[in-house]
PDB file of C-alpha atoms and ligand atoms in Angstrom:
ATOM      1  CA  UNK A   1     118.311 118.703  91.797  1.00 86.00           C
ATOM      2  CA  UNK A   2     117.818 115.632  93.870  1.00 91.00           C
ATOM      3  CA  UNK A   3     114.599 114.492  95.470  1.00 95.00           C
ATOM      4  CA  UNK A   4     113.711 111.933  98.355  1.00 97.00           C
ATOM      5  CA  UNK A   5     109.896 110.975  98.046  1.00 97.00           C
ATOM      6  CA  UNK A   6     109.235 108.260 101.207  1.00 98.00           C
ATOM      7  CA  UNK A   7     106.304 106.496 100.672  1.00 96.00           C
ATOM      8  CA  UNK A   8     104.879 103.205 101.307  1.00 96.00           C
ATOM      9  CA  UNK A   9     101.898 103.214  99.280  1.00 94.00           C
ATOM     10  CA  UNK A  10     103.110 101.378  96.021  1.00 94.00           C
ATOM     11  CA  UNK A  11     100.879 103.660  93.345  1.00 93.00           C
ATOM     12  CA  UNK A  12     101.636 106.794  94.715  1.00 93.00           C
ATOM     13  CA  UNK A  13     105.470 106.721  95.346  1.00 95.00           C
ATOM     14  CA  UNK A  14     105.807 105.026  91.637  1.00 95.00           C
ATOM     15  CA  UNK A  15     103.256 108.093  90.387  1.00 93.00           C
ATOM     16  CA  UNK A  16     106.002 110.783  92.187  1.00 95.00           C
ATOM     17  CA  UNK A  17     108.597 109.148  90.835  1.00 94.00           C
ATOM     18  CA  UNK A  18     107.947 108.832  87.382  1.00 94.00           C
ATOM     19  CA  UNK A  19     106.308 112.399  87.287  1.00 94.00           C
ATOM     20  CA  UNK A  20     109.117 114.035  89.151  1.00 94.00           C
ATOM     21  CA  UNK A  21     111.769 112.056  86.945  1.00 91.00           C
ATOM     22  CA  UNK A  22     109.652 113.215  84.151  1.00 90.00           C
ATOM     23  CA  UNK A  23     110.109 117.241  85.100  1.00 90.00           C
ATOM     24  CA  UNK A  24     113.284 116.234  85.379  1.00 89.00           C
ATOM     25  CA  UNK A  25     114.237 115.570  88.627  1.00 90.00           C
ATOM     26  CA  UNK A  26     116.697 112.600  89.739  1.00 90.00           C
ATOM     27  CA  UNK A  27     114.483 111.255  92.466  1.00 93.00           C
ATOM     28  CA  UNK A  28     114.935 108.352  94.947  1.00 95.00           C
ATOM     29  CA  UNK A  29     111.567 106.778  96.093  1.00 97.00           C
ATOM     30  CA  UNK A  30     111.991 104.820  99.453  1.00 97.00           C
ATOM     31  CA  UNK A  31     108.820 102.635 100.567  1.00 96.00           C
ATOM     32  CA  UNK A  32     109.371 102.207 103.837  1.00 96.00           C
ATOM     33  CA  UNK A  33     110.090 105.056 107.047  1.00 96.00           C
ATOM     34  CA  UNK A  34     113.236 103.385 107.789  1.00 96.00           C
ATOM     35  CA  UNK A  35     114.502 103.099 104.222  1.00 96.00           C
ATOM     36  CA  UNK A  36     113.688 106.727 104.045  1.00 97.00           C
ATOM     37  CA  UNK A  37     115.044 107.539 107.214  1.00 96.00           C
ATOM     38  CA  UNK A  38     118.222 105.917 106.160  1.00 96.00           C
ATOM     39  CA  UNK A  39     118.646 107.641 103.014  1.00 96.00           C
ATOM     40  CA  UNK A  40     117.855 111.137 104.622  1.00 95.00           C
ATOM     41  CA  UNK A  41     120.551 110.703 106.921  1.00 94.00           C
ATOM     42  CA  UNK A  42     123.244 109.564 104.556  1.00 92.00           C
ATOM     43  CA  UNK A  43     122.613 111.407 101.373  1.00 90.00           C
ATOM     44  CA  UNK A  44     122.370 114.661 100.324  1.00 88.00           C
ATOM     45  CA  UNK A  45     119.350 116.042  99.207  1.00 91.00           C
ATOM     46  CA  UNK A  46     117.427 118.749  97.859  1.00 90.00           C
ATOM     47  CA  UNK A  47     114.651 118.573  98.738  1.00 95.00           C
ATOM     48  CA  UNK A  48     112.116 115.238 100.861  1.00 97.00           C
ATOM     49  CA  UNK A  49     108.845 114.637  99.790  1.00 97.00           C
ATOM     50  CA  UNK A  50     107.823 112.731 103.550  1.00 96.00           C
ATOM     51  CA  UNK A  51     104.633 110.904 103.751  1.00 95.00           C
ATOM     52  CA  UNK A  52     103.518 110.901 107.446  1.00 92.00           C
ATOM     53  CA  UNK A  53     101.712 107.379 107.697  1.00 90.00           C
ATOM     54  CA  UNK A  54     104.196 105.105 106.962  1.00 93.00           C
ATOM     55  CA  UNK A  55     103.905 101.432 108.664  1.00 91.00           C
ATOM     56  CA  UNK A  56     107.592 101.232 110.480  1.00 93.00           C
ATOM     57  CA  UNK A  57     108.703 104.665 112.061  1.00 93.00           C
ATOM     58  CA  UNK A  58     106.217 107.489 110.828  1.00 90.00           C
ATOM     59  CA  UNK A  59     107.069 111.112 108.781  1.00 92.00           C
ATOM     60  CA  UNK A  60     107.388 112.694 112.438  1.00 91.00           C
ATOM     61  CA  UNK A  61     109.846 110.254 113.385  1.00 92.00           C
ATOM     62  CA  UNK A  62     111.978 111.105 110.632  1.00 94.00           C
ATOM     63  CA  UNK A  63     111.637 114.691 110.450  1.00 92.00           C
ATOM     64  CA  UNK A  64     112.382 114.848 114.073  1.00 91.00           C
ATOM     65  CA  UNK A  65     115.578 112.941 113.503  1.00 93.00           C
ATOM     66  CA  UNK A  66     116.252 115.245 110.669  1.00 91.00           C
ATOM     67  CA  UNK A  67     115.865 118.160 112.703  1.00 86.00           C
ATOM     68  CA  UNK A  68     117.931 116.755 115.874  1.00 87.00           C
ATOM     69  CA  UNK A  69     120.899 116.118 113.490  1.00 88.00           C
ATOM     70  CA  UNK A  70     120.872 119.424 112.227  1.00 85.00           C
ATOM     71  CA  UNK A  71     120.154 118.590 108.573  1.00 86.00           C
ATOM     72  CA  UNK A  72     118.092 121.866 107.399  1.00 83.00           C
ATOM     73  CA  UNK A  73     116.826 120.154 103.952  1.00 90.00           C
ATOM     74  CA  UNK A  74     113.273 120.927 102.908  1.00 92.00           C
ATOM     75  CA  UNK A  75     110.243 118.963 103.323  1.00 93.00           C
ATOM     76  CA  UNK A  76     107.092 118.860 102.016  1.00 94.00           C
ATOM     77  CA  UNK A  77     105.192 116.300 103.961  1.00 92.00           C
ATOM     78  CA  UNK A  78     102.308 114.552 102.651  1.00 93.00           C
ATOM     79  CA  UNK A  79      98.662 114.505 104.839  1.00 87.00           C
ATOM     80  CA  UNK A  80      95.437 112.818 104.840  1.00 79.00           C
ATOM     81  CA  UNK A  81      92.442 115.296 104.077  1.00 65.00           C
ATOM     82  CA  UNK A  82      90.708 116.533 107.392  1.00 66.00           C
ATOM     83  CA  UNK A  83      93.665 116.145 109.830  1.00 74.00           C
ATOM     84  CA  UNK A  84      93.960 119.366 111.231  1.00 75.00           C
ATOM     85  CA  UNK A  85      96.276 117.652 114.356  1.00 78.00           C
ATOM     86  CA  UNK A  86      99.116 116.787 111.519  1.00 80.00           C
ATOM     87  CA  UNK A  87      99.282 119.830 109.583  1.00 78.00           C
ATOM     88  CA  UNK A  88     100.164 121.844 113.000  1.00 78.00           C
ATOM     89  CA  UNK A  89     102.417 119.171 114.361  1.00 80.00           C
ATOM     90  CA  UNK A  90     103.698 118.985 111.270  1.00 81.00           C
ATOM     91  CA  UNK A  91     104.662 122.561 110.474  1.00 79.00           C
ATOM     92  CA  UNK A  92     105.414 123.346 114.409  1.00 77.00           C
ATOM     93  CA  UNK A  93     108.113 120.089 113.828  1.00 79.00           C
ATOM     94  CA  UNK A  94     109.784 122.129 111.003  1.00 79.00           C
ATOM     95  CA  UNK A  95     108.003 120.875 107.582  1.00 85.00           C
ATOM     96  CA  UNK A  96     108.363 123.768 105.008  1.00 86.00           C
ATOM     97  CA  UNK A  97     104.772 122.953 103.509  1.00 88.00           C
ATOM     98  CA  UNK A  98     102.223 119.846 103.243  1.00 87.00           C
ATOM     99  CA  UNK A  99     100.080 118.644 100.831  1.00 89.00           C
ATOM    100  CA  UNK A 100      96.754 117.150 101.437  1.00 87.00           C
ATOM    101  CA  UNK A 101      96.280 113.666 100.219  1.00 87.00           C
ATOM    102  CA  UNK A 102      94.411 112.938  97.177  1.00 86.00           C
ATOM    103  CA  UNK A 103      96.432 116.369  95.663  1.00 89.00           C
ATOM    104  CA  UNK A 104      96.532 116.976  91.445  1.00 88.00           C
ATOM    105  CA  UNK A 105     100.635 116.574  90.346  1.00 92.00           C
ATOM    106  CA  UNK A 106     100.265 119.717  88.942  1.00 90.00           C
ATOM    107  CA  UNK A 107     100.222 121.326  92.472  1.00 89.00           C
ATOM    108  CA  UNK A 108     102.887 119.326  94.093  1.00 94.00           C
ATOM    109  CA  UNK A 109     105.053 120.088  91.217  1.00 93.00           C
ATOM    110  CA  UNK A 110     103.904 124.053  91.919  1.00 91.00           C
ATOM    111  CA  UNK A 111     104.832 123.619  95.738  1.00 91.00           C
ATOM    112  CA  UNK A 112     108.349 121.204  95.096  1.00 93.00           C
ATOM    113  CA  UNK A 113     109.490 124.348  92.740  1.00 90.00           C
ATOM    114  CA  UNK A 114     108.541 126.826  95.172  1.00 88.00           C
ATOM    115  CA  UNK A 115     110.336 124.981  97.650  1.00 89.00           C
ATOM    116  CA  UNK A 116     113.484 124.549  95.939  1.00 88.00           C
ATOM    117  CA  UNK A 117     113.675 128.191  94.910  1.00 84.00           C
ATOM    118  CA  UNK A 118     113.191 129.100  98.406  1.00 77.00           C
ATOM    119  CA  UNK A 119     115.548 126.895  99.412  1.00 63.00           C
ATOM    120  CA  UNK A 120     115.858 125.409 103.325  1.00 50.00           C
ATOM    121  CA  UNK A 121     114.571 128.928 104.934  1.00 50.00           C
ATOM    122  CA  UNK A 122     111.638 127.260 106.751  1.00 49.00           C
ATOM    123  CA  UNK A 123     109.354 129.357 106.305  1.00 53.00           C
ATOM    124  CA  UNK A 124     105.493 127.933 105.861  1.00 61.00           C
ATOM    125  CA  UNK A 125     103.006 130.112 104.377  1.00 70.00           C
ATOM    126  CA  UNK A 126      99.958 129.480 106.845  1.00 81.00           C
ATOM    127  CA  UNK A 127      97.318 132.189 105.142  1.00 88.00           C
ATOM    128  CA  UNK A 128      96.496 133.949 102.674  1.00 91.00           C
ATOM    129  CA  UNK A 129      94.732 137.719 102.840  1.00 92.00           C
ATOM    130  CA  UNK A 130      93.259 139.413 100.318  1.00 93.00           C
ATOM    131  CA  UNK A 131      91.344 142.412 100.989  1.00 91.00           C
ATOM    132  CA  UNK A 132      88.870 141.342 104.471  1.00 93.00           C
ATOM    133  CA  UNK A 133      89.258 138.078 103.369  1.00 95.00           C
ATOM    134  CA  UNK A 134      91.564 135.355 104.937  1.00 95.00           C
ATOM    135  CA  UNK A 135      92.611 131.853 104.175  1.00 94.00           C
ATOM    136  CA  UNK A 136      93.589 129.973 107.069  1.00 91.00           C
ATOM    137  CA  UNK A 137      96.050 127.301 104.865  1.00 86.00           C
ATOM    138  CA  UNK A 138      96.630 125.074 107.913  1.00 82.00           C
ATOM    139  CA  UNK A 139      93.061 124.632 109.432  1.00 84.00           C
ATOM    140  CA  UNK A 140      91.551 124.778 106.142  1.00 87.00           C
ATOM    141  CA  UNK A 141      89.340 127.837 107.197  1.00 91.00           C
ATOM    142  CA  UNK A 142      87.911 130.851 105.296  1.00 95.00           C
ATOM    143  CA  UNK A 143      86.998 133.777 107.123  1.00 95.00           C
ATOM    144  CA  UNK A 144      85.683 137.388 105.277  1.00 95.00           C
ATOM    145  CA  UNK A 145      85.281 139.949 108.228  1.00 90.00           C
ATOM    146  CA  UNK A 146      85.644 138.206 111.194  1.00 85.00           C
ATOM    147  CA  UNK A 147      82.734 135.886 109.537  1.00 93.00           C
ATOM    148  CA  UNK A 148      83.333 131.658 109.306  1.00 95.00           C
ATOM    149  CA  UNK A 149      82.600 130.462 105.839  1.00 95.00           C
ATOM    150  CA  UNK A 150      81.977 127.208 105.180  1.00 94.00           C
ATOM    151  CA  UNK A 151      83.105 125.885 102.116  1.00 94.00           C
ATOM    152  CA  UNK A 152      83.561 122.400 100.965  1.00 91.00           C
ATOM    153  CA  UNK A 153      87.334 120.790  99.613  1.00 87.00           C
ATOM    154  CA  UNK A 154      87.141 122.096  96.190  1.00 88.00           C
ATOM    155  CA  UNK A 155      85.997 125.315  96.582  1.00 93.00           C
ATOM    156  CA  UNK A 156      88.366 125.876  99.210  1.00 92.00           C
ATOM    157  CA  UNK A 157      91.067 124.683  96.719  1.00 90.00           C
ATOM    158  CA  UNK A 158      89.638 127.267  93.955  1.00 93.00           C
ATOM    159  CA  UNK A 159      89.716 129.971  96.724  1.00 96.00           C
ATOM    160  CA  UNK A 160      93.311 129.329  97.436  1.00 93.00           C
ATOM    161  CA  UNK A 161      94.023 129.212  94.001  1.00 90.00           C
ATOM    162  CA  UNK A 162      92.821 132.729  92.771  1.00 94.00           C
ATOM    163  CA  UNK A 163      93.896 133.847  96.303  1.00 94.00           C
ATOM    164  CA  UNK A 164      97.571 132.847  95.427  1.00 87.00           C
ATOM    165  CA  UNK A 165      97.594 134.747  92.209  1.00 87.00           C
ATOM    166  CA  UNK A 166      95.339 137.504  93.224  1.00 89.00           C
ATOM    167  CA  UNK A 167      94.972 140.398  90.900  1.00 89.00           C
ATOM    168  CA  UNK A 168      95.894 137.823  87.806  1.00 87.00           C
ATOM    169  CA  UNK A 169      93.089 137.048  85.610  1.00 89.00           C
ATOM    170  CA  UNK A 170      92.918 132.873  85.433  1.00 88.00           C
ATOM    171  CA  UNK A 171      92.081 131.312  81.790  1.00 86.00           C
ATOM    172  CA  UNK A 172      89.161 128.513  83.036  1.00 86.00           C
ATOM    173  CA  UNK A 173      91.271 126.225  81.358  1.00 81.00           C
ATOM    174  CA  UNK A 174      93.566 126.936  83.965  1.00 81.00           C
ATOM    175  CA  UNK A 175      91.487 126.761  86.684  1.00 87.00           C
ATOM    176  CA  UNK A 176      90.674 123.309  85.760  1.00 83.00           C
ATOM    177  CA  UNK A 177      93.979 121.859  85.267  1.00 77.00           C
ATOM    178  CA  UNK A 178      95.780 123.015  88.588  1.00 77.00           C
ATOM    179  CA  UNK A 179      91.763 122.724  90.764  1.00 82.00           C
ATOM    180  CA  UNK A 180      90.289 120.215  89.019  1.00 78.00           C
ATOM    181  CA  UNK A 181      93.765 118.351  87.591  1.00 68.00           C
ATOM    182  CA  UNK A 182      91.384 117.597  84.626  1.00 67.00           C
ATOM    183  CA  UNK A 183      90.807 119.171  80.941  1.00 64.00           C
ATOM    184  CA  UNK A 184      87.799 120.778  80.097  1.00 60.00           C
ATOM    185  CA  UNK A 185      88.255 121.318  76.470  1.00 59.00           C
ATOM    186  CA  UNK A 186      84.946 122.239  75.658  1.00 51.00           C
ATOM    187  CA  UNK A 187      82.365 122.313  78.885  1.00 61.00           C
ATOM    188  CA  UNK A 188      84.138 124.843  81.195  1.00 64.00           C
ATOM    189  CA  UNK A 189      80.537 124.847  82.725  1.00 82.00           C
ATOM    190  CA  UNK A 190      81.932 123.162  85.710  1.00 85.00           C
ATOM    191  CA  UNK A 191      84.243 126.148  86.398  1.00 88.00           C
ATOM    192  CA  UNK A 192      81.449 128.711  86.158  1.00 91.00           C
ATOM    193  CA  UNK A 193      79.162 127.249  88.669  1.00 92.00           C
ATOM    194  CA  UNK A 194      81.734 126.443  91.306  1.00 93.00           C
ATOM    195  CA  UNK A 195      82.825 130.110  90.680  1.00 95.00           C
ATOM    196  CA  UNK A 196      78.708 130.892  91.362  1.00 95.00           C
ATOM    197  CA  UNK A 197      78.326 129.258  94.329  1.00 96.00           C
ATOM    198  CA  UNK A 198      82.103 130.008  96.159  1.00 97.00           C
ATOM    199  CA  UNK A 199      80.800 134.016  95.259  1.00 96.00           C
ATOM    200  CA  UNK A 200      77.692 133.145  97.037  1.00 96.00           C
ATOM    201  CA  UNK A 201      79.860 132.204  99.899  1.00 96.00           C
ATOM    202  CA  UNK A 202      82.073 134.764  99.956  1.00 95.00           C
ATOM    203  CA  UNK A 203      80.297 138.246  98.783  1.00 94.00           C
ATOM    204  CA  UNK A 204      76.380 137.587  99.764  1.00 93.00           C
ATOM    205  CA  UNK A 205      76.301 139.957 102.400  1.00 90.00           C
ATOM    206  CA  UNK A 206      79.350 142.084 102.119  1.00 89.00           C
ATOM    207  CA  UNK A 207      79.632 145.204 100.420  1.00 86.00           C
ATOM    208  CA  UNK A 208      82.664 144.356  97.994  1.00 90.00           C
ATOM    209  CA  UNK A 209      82.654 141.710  95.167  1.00 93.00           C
ATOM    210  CA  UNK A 210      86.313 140.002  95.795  1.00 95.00           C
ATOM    211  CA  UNK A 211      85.839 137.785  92.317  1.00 96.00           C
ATOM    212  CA  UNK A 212      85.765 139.401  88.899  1.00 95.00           C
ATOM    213  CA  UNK A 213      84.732 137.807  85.776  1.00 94.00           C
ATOM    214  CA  UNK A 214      87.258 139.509  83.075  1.00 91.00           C
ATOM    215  CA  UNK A 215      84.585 138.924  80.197  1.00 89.00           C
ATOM    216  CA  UNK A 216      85.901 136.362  77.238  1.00 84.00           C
ATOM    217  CA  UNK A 217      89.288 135.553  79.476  1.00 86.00           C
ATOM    218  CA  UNK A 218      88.586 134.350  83.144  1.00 90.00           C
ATOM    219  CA  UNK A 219      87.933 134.903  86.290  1.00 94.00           C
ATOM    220  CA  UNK A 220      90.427 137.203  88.836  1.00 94.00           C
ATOM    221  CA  UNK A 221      90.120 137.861  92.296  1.00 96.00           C
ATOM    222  CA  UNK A 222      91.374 141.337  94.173  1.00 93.00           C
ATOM    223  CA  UNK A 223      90.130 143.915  96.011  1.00 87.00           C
ATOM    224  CA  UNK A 224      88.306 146.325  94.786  1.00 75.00           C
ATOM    225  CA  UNK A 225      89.447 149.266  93.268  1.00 63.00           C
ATOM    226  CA  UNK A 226      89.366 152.334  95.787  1.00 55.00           C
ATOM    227  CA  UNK A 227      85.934 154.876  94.724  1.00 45.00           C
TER     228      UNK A 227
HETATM  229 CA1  LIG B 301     101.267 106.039 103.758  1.00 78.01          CA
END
């Protein structure tokens, strides 16, 4: 399997490299849009890991190109946090998924996997529903019966996470590997308290707990079971 990664910023595109290599991988790491864009059109690829903000001709650029010349390879294109404007364009241009920028490896590993399995069917997934619950993956949006939540970057990113594997019961070991990127070999206090305050958020006034603590394992979220 064969992997692009275009980016210009010298710390991350050496990071993806070496981690991608690592999973084994044979990746190509171009540092600037037209490199990129030069590469993409000449060799064949499995998959293109496309950072928008590049300094010469930008991700759209390229992806547009891409697109006009008929080459259906996936991308993943890679986002700054709070730009709402990109992750539309960029999915309405054709992107298969995005990441938001700073993202654990661990997750863009998850996503380049899913991707490649997939293959080039471009199909995004833009939410997530569990239950009255709803995950809006491109506006970065949580809604539980009609009702805005707010919730800040990381619990959003724990939301999504037990919302992807809904009805599996997550270690908190887990949880803070692929949320937190981190190992919490002994104080997996962290996990419990961002658990406390996202139920807050997202059962305090509704009728049906969504989370369940699974007592001496983890934590699992589904709907609950039917009286
Ligand atoms: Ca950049």
């Amino acid at each position: 399997m064969k992997i692009l990664v275009v980016e210009d910023e010298t710390k991350i595109g050496d990071y993806l490299r070496q981690g991608l290599s690592e999973a084994g991988f044979v990746t190509d790491l171009a540092r600037t849009g037209l490199d990129g864009h030069h590469l993409a059109m000449t060799e064949s690829y499995d998959l293109i890991i496309l950072d928008v903000m590049l300094p010469d001709i930008d991700g759209w650029r390229i992806l547009q190109s891409l697109h006009d010349a008929g080459k259906n390879v996936p991308v993943l294109f890679l986002t700054a946090r709070d730009s709402v404007e990109d992750r539309v364009k960029g999915l309405e241009l054709g992107a298969d998924d995005y990441l938001v920028k700073p993202f654990a490896f661990a997750e863009l590993l998850a996503r380049v996997r899913t991707l490649l399995r997939r293959g080039a069917t471009p199909v995004a997934e833009t939410s997530l529903k569990v239950g009255d619950l709803s995950l809006d993956l491109v506006r970065r949006q949580a809604r539980r019966g009609g009702r805005c939540i707010q919730l800040t970057a990381k619990e959003f990113s724990l939301l999504e996470f037990l919302m992807r594997h809904r009805g599996e019961v997550m270690p908190r070991s887990l949880i803070a590997s692929q949320v937190w990127d981190m190992n919490f070999d002994s104080d997996t206090n962290v996990i419990d308290v961002a658990i406390r305050r996202l139920r807050a958020k997202i059962e305090e006034g509704f009728d049906s707990k969504l989370i369940h603590t699974v007592r001496g394992m983890g934590y699992m979220l589904d709907e609950p079971a039917q009286e």
